[in-house]
Short mmCIF file of C-alpha atoms in Angstrom, two decimals:
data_model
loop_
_atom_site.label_atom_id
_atom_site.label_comp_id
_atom_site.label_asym_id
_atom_site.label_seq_id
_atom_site.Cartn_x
_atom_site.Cartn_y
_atom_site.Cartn_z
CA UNK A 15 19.31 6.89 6.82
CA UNK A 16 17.38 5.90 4.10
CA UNK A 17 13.67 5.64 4.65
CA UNK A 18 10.07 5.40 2.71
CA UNK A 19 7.06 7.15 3.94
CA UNK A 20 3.55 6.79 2.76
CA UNK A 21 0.01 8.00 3.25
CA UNK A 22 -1.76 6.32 6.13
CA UNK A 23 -4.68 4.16 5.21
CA UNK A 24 -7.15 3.06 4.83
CA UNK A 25 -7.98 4.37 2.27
CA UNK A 26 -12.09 3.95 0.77
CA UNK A 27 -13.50 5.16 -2.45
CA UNK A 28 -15.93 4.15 -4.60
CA UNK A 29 -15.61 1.76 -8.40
CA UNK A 30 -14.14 4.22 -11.14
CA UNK A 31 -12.90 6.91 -8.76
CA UNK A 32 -9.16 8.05 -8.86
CA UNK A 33 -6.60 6.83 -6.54
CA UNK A 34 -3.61 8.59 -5.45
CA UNK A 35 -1.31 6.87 -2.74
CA UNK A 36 1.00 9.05 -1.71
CA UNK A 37 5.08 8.11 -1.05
CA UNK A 38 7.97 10.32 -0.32
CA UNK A 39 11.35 8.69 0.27
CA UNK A 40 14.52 9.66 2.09
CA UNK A 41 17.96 8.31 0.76
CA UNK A 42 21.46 8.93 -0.61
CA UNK A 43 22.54 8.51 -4.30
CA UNK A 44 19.83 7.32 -6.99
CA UNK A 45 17.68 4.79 -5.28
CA UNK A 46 15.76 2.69 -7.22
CA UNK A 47 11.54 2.71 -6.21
CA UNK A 48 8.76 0.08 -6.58
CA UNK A 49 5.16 -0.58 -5.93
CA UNK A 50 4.39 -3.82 -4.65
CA UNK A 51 0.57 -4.64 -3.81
CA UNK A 52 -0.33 -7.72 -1.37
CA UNK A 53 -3.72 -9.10 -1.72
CA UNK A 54 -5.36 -10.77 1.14
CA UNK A 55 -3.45 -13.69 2.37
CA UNK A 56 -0.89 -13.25 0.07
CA UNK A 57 2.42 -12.64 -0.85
CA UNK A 58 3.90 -9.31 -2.32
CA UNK A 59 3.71 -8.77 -5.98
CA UNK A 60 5.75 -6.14 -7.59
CA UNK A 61 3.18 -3.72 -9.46
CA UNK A 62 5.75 -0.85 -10.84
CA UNK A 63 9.48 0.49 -10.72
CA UNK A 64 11.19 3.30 -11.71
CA UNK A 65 14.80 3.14 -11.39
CA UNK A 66 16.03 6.69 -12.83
CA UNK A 67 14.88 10.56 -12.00
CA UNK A 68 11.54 11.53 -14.59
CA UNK A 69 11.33 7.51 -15.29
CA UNK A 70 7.14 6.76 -15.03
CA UNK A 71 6.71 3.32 -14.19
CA UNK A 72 3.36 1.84 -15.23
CA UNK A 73 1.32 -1.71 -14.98
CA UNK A 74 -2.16 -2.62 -14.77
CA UNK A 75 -3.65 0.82 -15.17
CA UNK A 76 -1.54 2.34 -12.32
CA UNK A 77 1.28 4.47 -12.73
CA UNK A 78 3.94 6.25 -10.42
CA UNK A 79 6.50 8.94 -11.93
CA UNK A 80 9.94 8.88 -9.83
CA UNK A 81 10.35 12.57 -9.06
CA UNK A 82 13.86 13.67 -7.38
CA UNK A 83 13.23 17.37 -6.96
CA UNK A 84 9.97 16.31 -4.58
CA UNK A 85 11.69 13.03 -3.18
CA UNK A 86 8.41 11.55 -4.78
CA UNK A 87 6.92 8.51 -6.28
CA UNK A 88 2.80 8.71 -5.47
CA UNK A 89 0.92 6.07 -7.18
CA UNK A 90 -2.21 7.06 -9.25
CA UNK A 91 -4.98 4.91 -11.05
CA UNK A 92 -7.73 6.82 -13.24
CA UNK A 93 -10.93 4.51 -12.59
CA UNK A 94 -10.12 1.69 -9.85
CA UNK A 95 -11.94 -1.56 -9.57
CA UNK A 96 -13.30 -3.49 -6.63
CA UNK A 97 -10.03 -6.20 -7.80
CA UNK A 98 -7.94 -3.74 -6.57
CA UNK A 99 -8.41 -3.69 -3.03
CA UNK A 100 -5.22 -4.64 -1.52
CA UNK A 101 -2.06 -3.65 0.46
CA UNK A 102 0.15 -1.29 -1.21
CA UNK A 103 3.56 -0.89 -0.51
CA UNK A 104 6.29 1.96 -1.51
CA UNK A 105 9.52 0.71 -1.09
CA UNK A 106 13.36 2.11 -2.11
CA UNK A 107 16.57 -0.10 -2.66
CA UNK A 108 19.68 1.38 -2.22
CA UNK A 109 21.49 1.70 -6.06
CA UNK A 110 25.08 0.71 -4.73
CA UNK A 111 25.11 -2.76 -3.74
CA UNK A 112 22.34 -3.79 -1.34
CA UNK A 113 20.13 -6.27 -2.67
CA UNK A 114 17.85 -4.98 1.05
CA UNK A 115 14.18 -3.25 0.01
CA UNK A 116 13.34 -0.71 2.65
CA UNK A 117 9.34 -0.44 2.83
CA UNK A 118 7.00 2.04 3.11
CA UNK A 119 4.40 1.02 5.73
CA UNK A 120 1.81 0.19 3.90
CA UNK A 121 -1.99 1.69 2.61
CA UNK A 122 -4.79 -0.45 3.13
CA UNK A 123 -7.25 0.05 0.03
CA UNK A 124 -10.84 -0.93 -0.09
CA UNK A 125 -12.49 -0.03 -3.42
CA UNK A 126 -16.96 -0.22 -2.70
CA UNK A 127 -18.86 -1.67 -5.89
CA UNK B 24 8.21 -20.62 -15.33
CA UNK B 25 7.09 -21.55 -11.41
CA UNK B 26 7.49 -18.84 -8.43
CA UNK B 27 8.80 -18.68 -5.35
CA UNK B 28 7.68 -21.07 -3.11
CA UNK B 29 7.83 -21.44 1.01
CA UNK B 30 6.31 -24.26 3.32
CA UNK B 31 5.05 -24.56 5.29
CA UNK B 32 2.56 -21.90 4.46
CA UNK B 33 1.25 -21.85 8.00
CA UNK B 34 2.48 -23.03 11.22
CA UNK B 35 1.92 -22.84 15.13
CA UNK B 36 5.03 -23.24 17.48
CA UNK B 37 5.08 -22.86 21.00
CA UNK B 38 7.66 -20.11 23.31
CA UNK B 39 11.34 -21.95 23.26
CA UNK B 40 10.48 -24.11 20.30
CA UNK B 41 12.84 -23.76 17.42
CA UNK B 42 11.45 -23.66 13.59
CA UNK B 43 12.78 -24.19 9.62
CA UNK B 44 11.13 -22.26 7.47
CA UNK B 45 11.76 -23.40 3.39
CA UNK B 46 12.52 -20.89 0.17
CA UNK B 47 12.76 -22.29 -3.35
CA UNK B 48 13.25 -19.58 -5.43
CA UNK B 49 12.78 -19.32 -9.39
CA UNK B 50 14.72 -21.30 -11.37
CA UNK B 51 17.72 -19.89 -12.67
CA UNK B 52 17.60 -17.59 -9.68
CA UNK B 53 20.79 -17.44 -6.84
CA UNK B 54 19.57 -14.99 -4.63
CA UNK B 55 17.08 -15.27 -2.24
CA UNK B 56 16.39 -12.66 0.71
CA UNK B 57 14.01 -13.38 3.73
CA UNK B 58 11.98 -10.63 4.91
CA UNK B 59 9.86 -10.51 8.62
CA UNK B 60 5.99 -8.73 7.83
CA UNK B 61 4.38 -7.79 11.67
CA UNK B 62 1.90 -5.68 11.93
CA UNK B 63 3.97 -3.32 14.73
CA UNK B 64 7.26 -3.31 12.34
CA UNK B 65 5.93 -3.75 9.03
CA UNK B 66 8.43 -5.67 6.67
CA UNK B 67 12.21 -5.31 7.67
CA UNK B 68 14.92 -6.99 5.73
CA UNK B 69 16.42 -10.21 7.93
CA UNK B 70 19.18 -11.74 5.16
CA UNK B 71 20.38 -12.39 1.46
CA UNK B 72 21.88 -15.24 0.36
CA UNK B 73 23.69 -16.25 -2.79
CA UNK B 74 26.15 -19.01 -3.98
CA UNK B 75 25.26 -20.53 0.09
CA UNK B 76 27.70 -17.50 1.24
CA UNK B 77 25.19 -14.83 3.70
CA UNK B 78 25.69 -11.48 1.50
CA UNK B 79 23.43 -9.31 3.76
CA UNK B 80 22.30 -9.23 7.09
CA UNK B 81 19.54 -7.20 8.61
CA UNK B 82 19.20 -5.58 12.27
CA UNK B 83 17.86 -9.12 13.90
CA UNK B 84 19.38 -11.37 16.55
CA UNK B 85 21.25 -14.01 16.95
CA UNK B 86 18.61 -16.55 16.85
CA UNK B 87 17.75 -15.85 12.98
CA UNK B 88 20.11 -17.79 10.74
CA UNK B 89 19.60 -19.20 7.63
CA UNK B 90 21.50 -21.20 4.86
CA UNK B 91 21.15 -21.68 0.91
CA UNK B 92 21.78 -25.45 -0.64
CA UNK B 93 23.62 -25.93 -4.28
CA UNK B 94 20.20 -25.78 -5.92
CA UNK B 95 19.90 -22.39 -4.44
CA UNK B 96 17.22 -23.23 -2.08
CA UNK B 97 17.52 -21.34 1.39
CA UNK B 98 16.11 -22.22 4.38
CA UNK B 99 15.49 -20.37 7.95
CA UNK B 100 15.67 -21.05 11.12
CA UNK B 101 15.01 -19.37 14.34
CA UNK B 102 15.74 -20.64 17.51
CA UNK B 103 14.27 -20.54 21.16
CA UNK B 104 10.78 -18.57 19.52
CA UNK B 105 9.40 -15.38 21.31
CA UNK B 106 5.89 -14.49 21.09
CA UNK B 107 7.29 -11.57 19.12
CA UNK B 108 8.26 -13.47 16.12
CA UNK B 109 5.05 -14.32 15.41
CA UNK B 110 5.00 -13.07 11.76
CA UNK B 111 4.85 -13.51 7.87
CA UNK B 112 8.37 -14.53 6.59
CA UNK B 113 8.31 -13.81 2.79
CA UNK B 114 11.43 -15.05 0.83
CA UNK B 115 12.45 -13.49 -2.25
CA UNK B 116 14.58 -14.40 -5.23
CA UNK B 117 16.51 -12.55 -8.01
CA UNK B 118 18.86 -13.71 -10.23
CA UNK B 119 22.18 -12.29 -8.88
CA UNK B 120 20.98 -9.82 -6.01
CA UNK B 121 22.79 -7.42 -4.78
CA UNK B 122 25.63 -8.06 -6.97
CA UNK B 123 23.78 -5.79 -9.59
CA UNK B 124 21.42 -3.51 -7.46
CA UNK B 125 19.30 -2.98 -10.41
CA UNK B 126 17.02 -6.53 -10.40
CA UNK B 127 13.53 -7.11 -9.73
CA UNK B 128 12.74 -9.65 -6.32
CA UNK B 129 10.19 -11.67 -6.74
CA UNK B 130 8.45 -12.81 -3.51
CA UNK B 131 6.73 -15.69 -2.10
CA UNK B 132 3.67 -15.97 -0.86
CA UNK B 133 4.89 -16.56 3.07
CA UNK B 134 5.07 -18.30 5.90
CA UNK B 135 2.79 -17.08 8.70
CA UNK B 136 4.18 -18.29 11.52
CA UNK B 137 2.26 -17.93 14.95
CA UNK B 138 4.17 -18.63 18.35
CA UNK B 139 1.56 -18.88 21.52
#
């Protein structure tokens, strides 16, 4: 079946360092992928898609580059801020006819000043 | 142009109670999902509604139901509560769903239910 997995958290660095979030996916057909981030006590907030093979999807400094030969679609910031601790979620939808978003588990990020 | 919105945004029910949770998605929009967020499952797809007709149904019992109104709103309900479902619901809303495949959702900021 079709399925999202993602690195385990949490995940710490330090202001300004690079992030990379790690997400491989499992599924039939072209799925479409997405970012969404949930900040504390909130809902989810799509960040990025990519809905075709090579597409990079890209918003708010963060970008994600929807690979099919590596079943990929790892999220990557060059200089994070402390704003961007949050939940982050890789998640797949199904191209045919489900509107149903199969998530990723989740990566806890905490960014120290 | 306003979100989603749910209410309650919190609420504490007791084992056996029943509850109605409330979606109002973006205007324009006639599809609206509901989605369960636990900390054991993580988020799992419960239902999609659109033009008041259920479209999609996740891997959830009996005791999950929902409807959508004219104006698209969509409620939830879930009957004779388990300490289990203690959870955020998050609605979400597109304009035609799964009818496309290709639309953003845009999600709500939850209900967090807690069931003692």
């Amino acid at each position: 079946g079709n399925s999202v997995t993602q690195m385990e958290g949490p995940v710490t660095l330090s202001e300004e360092a690079f992030l990379t979030i790690n997400c491989t996916y499992t599924a039939t057909g072209y799925p479409s992928l997405f970012w969404y981030v949930q900040y504390p006590g909130e809902g989810l907030q799509l960040l990025l898609k990519a809905t075709k093979a090579d597409d990079k999807g890209s918003n708010k400094g963060f970008e994600a580059t929807y690979r099919k030969e590596t079943t990929s679609f790892h999220l990557e910031k060059g200089s994070v801020q402390v704003s961007d601790s949050a939940v982050y979620f890789c998640a797949l939808r199904k191209d045919s006819s489900a509107s149903k978003i199969i998530f990723g588990s989740g990566t806890r990020l905490s960014i120290r000043p | 142009k306003a979100g989603v919105t749910q209410t309650p945004r919190y609420l504490i029910k007791t084992r056996g109670q029943q509850v109605t949770l409330s979606c109002s998605p973006i205007s324009g929009h006639r599809s609206v999902s509901w989605y369960q967020q636990t900390p054991g499952q993580g988020l799992q797809f419960l239902f999609e509604y659109f033009s008041e007709t259920q479209r999609n149904k996740g891997n959830f019992p009996g005791r999950f139901s929902g409807r959508q109104f004219s104006n698209s709103r969509s409620e939830m309900n879930v009957s004779t509560l388990e300490l289990g479902d203690s959870a955020l619901y998050l609605c979400a809303s597109s304009l035609y769903g799964s009818a496309t495949g290709q639309e953003t959702q845009y999600f709500g900021p939850g209900t967090r239910l807690l069931v003692l």
